[in-house]
């Protein structure tokens, strides 16, 4: 019998007792990565969950189940009986159930299913667990843990509470597996755009912190904050401390100075890159200011954007890491990803540990698996929800103006009942 739960309630204990009556019971405890791949991040690490089951009467053996799929563990153990609740007969878990049925049939085993416990008090236990995940300390330390478990994580931009809920709750099921975003990117471009203002660091930090507040009130996933240039070094140290208190996992700052202009403009507008020494001073000051070991400062290198060349980008990366940067973000406007790939390969040949971040807005054809194979740790989909939102709103507005009524537009719109279902009564 396999378990992904980190908090055991009466329903779990009841099904464990039933399973123990069938024979010598082995409990498979899903690894942290397996749990995080299809539901919320586990509050209790796998080792502690395994120890918990070892101390339950009727459990003869406890093993780690490293994958969401049962295939490997069943082929190794070949149990006579697999026990599960009947909740996987419908929904996205159906392919997983079909896989188990085929496997146990191949060697003469059988599947036993017991009614799934859906008592309201068990839902309240899960709600309390989600609340724990939303607390600043629990949220902030999760990014490092996720990267350690998965190697590569995917972040999607969120610019308000409802877009945060979309990132939090969107999940795709394919072949018995689930895919979801690991966290949220709070982009200065999207934050500014949502307010109808240019992306020139015009929106002050107090306003940007309010966006973080809106997100943390309704979501649980980690946050990476776009810190633009970081501002004056003297100001940046306070930004770091404020972000830590809010539960943000990392800030990314770019090595430019003066009036910030969006990187999409490249060399079309005047942009000044800070010297290596200037930016190293800012990184070092930020690292001295932080109070938790979990928070990360990631240096964004603009050399390829500003056409300063690969050697300059790599020299800056080495210097920024030496100054204390926890990660390097490399960016490019080119649709051909070859220069980003060259940078990643060259940097990884020298440095196997420092986090690498890419934002594949201009070069979206490379898959996540390909980035992971190259050694990238974080993929940020930096502005996609905002880019989806604006054309949809404009299309609706034009349709109503053209038809002089709303009926024709309604077929493209989500009902407010569906939208409201995204919004939790409590976290």
Coordinates of N, CA and C in Angstrom, one line a residue, residues 80-186:
X80 N 1.4 -9.9 -3.4 CA 0.2 -10.7 -3.8 C -1.0 -9.7 -3.9
X81 N -1.0 -8.7 -3.1 CA -2.2 -7.8 -3.1 C -1.6 -6.3 -3.0
X82 N -2.3 -5.5 -3.8 CA -2.1 -4.1 -3.8 C -3.4 -3.4 -3.2
X83 N -3.2 -2.6 -2.2 CA -4.4 -2.0 -1.6 C -4.4 -0.5 -1.9
X84 N -5.6 0.0 -2.2 CA -5.8 1.4 -2.6 C -7.2 1.8 -2.3
X85 N -7.4 3.1 -2.0 CA -8.8 3.6 -1.9 C -9.4 3.6 -3.3
X86 N -10.8 3.7 -3.3 CA -11.5 3.6 -4.6 C -11.6 4.9 -5.3
X87 N -10.9 5.9 -4.8 CA -11.0 7.3 -5.4 C -10.2 7.4 -6.7
X88 N -9.4 6.4 -7.1 CA -8.7 6.5 -8.4 C -9.4 5.8 -9.5
X89 N -10.7 5.4 -9.3 CA -11.4 4.8 -10.4 C -11.9 5.8 -11.4
X90 N -11.9 7.1 -11.0 CA -12.2 8.2 -11.9 C -11.2 9.2 -11.8
X91 N -11.2 10.2 -12.8 CA -10.2 11.3 -12.7 C -8.9 10.9 -13.3
X92 N -7.9 11.8 -13.0 CA -6.6 11.7 -13.7 C -5.8 10.5 -13.2
X93 N -6.2 9.8 -12.0 CA -5.5 8.7 -11.5 C -5.9 7.4 -12.2
X94 N -6.8 7.4 -13.1 CA -7.3 6.2 -13.8 C -6.1 5.5 -14.5
X95 N -5.3 6.2 -15.3 CA -4.2 5.5 -16.0 C -3.2 4.8 -15.0
X96 N -3.1 5.4 -13.8 CA -2.2 4.8 -12.8 C -2.8 3.5 -12.3
X97 N -4.2 3.5 -12.1 CA -4.9 2.3 -11.7 C -4.8 1.2 -12.7
X98 N -4.9 1.6 -14.0 CA -4.8 0.6 -15.1 C -3.5 0.0 -15.2
X99 N -2.4 0.8 -14.9 CA -1.1 0.3 -14.9 C -0.9 -0.7 -13.8
X100 N -1.4 -0.4 -12.6 CA -1.3 -1.4 -11.5 C -2.0 -2.7 -11.8
X101 N -3.2 -2.6 -12.3 CA -4.0 -3.8 -12.7 C -3.2 -4.7 -13.7
X102 N -2.6 -4.1 -14.7 CA -1.9 -4.8 -15.6 C -0.7 -5.5 -15.0
X103 N 0.0 -4.8 -14.1 CA 1.2 -5.3 -13.5 C 0.9 -6.5 -12.6
X104 N -0.1 -6.3 -11.7 CA -0.4 -7.4 -10.7 C -0.9 -8.6 -11.5
X105 N -1.7 -8.4 -12.5 CA -2.2 -9.5 -13.3 C -1.1 -10.3 -14.0
X106 N 0.0 -9.6 -14.3 CA 1.1 -10.3 -15.1 C 1.8 -11.3 -14.2
X107 N 1.7 -11.2 -12.9 CA 2.3 -12.3 -12.0 C 1.3 -12.9 -11.1
X108 N 0.0 -12.7 -11.3 CA -1.0 -13.4 -10.5 C -1.4 -12.7 -9.3
X109 N -1.1 -11.4 -9.1 CA -1.5 -10.7 -7.9 C -2.9 -10.1 -8.1
X110 N -3.4 -9.3 -7.2 CA -4.7 -8.7 -7.3 C -4.8 -7.4 -6.6
X111 N -5.8 -6.6 -7.0 CA -6.0 -5.2 -6.4 C -7.2 -5.3 -5.5
X112 N -7.0 -4.7 -4.3 CA -8.1 -4.6 -3.3 C -8.4 -3.1 -3.1
X113 N -9.6 -2.7 -3.3 CA -9.9 -1.3 -3.1 C -10.9 -1.1 -2.0
X114 N -10.7 -0.1 -1.1 CA -11.6 0.2 0.0 C -12.2 1.6 -0.3
X115 N -13.4 1.8 0.3 CA -14.0 3.1 0.1 C -13.2 4.3 0.6
X116 N -13.0 5.3 -0.2 CA -12.2 6.5 0.2 C -12.9 7.3 1.2
X117 N -12.2 7.8 2.2 CA -12.8 8.6 3.3 C -12.9 10.0 2.8
X118 N -14.1 10.6 2.8 CA -14.3 12.0 2.3 C -14.9 12.9 3.4
X119 N -14.7 12.5 4.7 CA -15.2 13.3 5.8 C -14.7 14.7 5.8
X120 N -15.6 15.6 6.1 CA -15.2 17.1 6.1 C -14.1 17.4 7.0
X121 N -14.0 16.7 8.1 CA -12.9 17.0 9.1 C -11.5 16.6 8.5
X122 N -11.5 15.7 7.5 CA -10.2 15.4 6.9 C -9.8 16.5 5.9
X123 N -10.8 17.1 5.3 CA -10.5 18.2 4.4 C -10.0 19.4 5.2
X124 N -10.5 19.6 6.4 CA -10.0 20.6 7.3 C -8.5 20.4 7.7
X125 N -8.1 19.2 7.8 CA -6.7 18.8 8.1 C -5.9 19.3 6.9
X126 N -6.3 19.0 5.7 CA -5.6 19.4 4.5 C -5.5 20.9 4.4
X127 N -6.6 21.6 4.7 CA -6.6 23.0 4.6 C -5.6 23.6 5.6
X128 N -5.5 23.0 6.8 CA -4.5 23.5 7.7 C -3.1 23.3 7.2
X129 N -2.9 22.2 6.5 CA -1.6 21.9 5.9 C -1.2 23.0 4.9
X130 N -2.2 23.4 4.1 CA -1.9 24.4 3.1 C -1.6 25.7 3.7
X131 N -2.2 26.0 4.9 CA -1.9 27.2 5.6 C -0.5 27.2 6.1
X132 N 0.0 26.1 6.5 CA 1.4 26.0 7.0 C 2.3 26.3 5.8
X133 N 2.0 25.8 4.6 CA 2.9 26.1 3.4 C 2.9 27.5 3.0
X134 N 1.9 28.3 3.4 CA 1.8 29.7 3.0 C 2.6 30.6 3.9
X135 N 3.0 30.1 5.1 CA 3.7 31.0 6.0 C 5.1 31.3 5.5
X136 N 5.6 32.6 5.8 CA 6.8 33.1 5.1 C 8.0 32.1 5.2
X137 N 8.3 31.6 6.4 CA 9.5 30.7 6.6 C 9.3 29.4 5.7
X138 N 8.1 28.9 5.7 CA 7.9 27.6 5.0 C 8.0 27.9 3.5
X139 N 7.5 29.0 3.0 CA 7.4 29.3 1.6 C 8.9 29.7 1.1
X140 N 9.6 30.5 1.9 CA 10.9 30.9 1.5 C 11.9 29.8 1.2
X141 N 11.9 28.8 2.1 CA 12.9 27.8 2.0 C 12.6 26.7 0.9
X142 N 11.4 26.8 0.3 CA 11.0 25.7 -0.5 C 11.7 25.7 -1.9
X143 N 12.1 26.8 -2.4 CA 12.8 26.8 -3.7 C 14.0 26.0 -3.7
X144 N 14.9 26.2 -2.7 CA 16.1 25.4 -2.7 C 15.8 23.9 -2.6
X145 N 14.8 23.6 -1.8 CA 14.5 22.2 -1.6 C 13.9 21.6 -2.9
X146 N 13.1 22.3 -3.6 CA 12.6 21.8 -4.9 C 13.7 21.6 -5.9
X147 N 14.6 22.6 -6.0 CA 15.7 22.4 -7.0 C 16.5 21.2 -6.6
X148 N 16.8 21.0 -5.3 CA 17.5 19.9 -4.8 C 16.9 18.5 -5.2
X149 N 15.5 18.5 -5.1 CA 14.8 17.3 -5.4 C 14.7 17.0 -6.9
X150 N 14.4 18.1 -7.7 CA 14.0 17.9 -9.1 C 15.1 18.3 -10.1
X151 N 16.0 19.1 -9.7 CA 17.1 19.6 -10.6 C 16.6 20.8 -11.4
X152 N 15.4 20.8 -11.9 CA 14.9 21.9 -12.6 C 13.5 22.2 -12.2
X153 N 13.2 23.5 -12.0 CA 11.8 24.0 -11.6 C 11.3 24.9 -12.7
X154 N 10.0 25.0 -12.8 CA 9.3 25.9 -13.7 C 8.5 27.0 -13.0
X155 N 8.7 28.3 -13.3 CA 8.0 29.4 -12.7 C 7.2 30.1 -13.7
X156 N 6.1 30.6 -13.3 CA 5.2 31.4 -14.2 C 4.9 32.7 -13.6
X157 N 4.9 33.8 -14.4 CA 4.7 35.1 -13.9 C 3.2 35.2 -13.3
X158 N 3.1 36.0 -12.2 CA 1.8 36.3 -11.7 C 1.9 37.8 -11.2
X159 N 0.8 38.5 -11.6 CA 0.9 40.0 -11.3 C -0.3 40.5 -10.4
X160 N -1.1 39.6 -10.0 CA -2.2 39.9 -9.0 C -2.7 38.6 -8.4
X161 N -3.7 38.8 -7.5 CA -4.2 37.6 -6.8 C -4.7 36.5 -7.7
X162 N -5.5 36.9 -8.7 CA -6.2 35.9 -9.6 C -5.2 35.2 -10.5
X163 N -4.2 35.9 -11.0 CA -3.2 35.2 -11.8 C -2.4 34.3 -10.9
X164 N -2.2 34.7 -9.7 CA -1.5 33.8 -8.7 C -2.3 32.6 -8.5
X165 N -3.6 32.7 -8.4 CA -4.4 31.5 -8.2 C -4.4 30.6 -9.5
X166 N -4.3 31.2 -10.6 CA -4.1 30.4 -11.9 C -2.8 29.6 -11.8
X167 N -1.7 30.2 -11.4 CA -0.4 29.5 -11.3 C -0.5 28.5 -10.2
X168 N -1.1 28.8 -9.1 CA -1.2 27.9 -8.0 C -2.0 26.6 -8.3
X169 N -3.1 26.7 -9.1 CA -4.0 25.6 -9.2 C -4.0 24.9 -10.6
X170 N -3.3 25.5 -11.6 CA -3.4 24.9 -12.9 C -2.5 23.6 -12.9
X171 N -3.1 22.5 -13.4 CA -2.4 21.3 -13.4 C -2.9 20.5 -14.6
X172 N -1.9 19.9 -15.3 CA -2.2 19.1 -16.5 C -1.9 17.6 -16.2
X173 N -2.8 16.8 -16.5 CA -2.7 15.3 -16.3 C -2.5 14.6 -17.6
X174 N -1.4 13.8 -17.6 CA -1.1 13.1 -18.9 C -0.5 11.7 -18.5
X175 N -1.2 10.7 -18.9 CA -0.7 9.3 -18.7 C -0.5 9.0 -17.3
X176 N -1.4 9.5 -16.4 CA -1.3 9.1 -15.0 C -0.3 10.0 -14.3
X177 N 0.3 11.0 -14.9 CA 1.2 11.9 -14.3 C 0.6 13.3 -14.3
X178 N 1.1 14.1 -13.3 CA 0.6 15.5 -13.2 C 1.8 16.5 -13.4
X179 N 1.4 17.6 -14.0 CA 2.4 18.7 -14.3 C 1.9 20.0 -13.8
X180 N 2.7 20.7 -13.0 CA 2.2 22.0 -12.5 C 3.4 22.9 -12.4
X181 N 3.1 24.2 -12.1 CA 4.2 25.2 -11.9 C 4.7 25.1 -10.5
X182 N 6.0 25.3 -10.3 CA 6.6 25.2 -9.0 C 6.5 26.5 -8.2
X183 N 6.3 27.6 -8.9 CA 6.2 28.8 -8.2 C 5.9 30.0 -9.1
X184 N 6.0 31.2 -8.6 CA 5.6 32.4 -9.3 C 6.7 33.4 -9.4
X185 N 6.7 34.1 -10.5 CA 7.7 35.1 -10.9 C 7.0 36.5 -10.8
X186 N 7.4 37.3 -9.9 CA 6.8 38.7 -9.8 C 7.7 39.6 -10.7

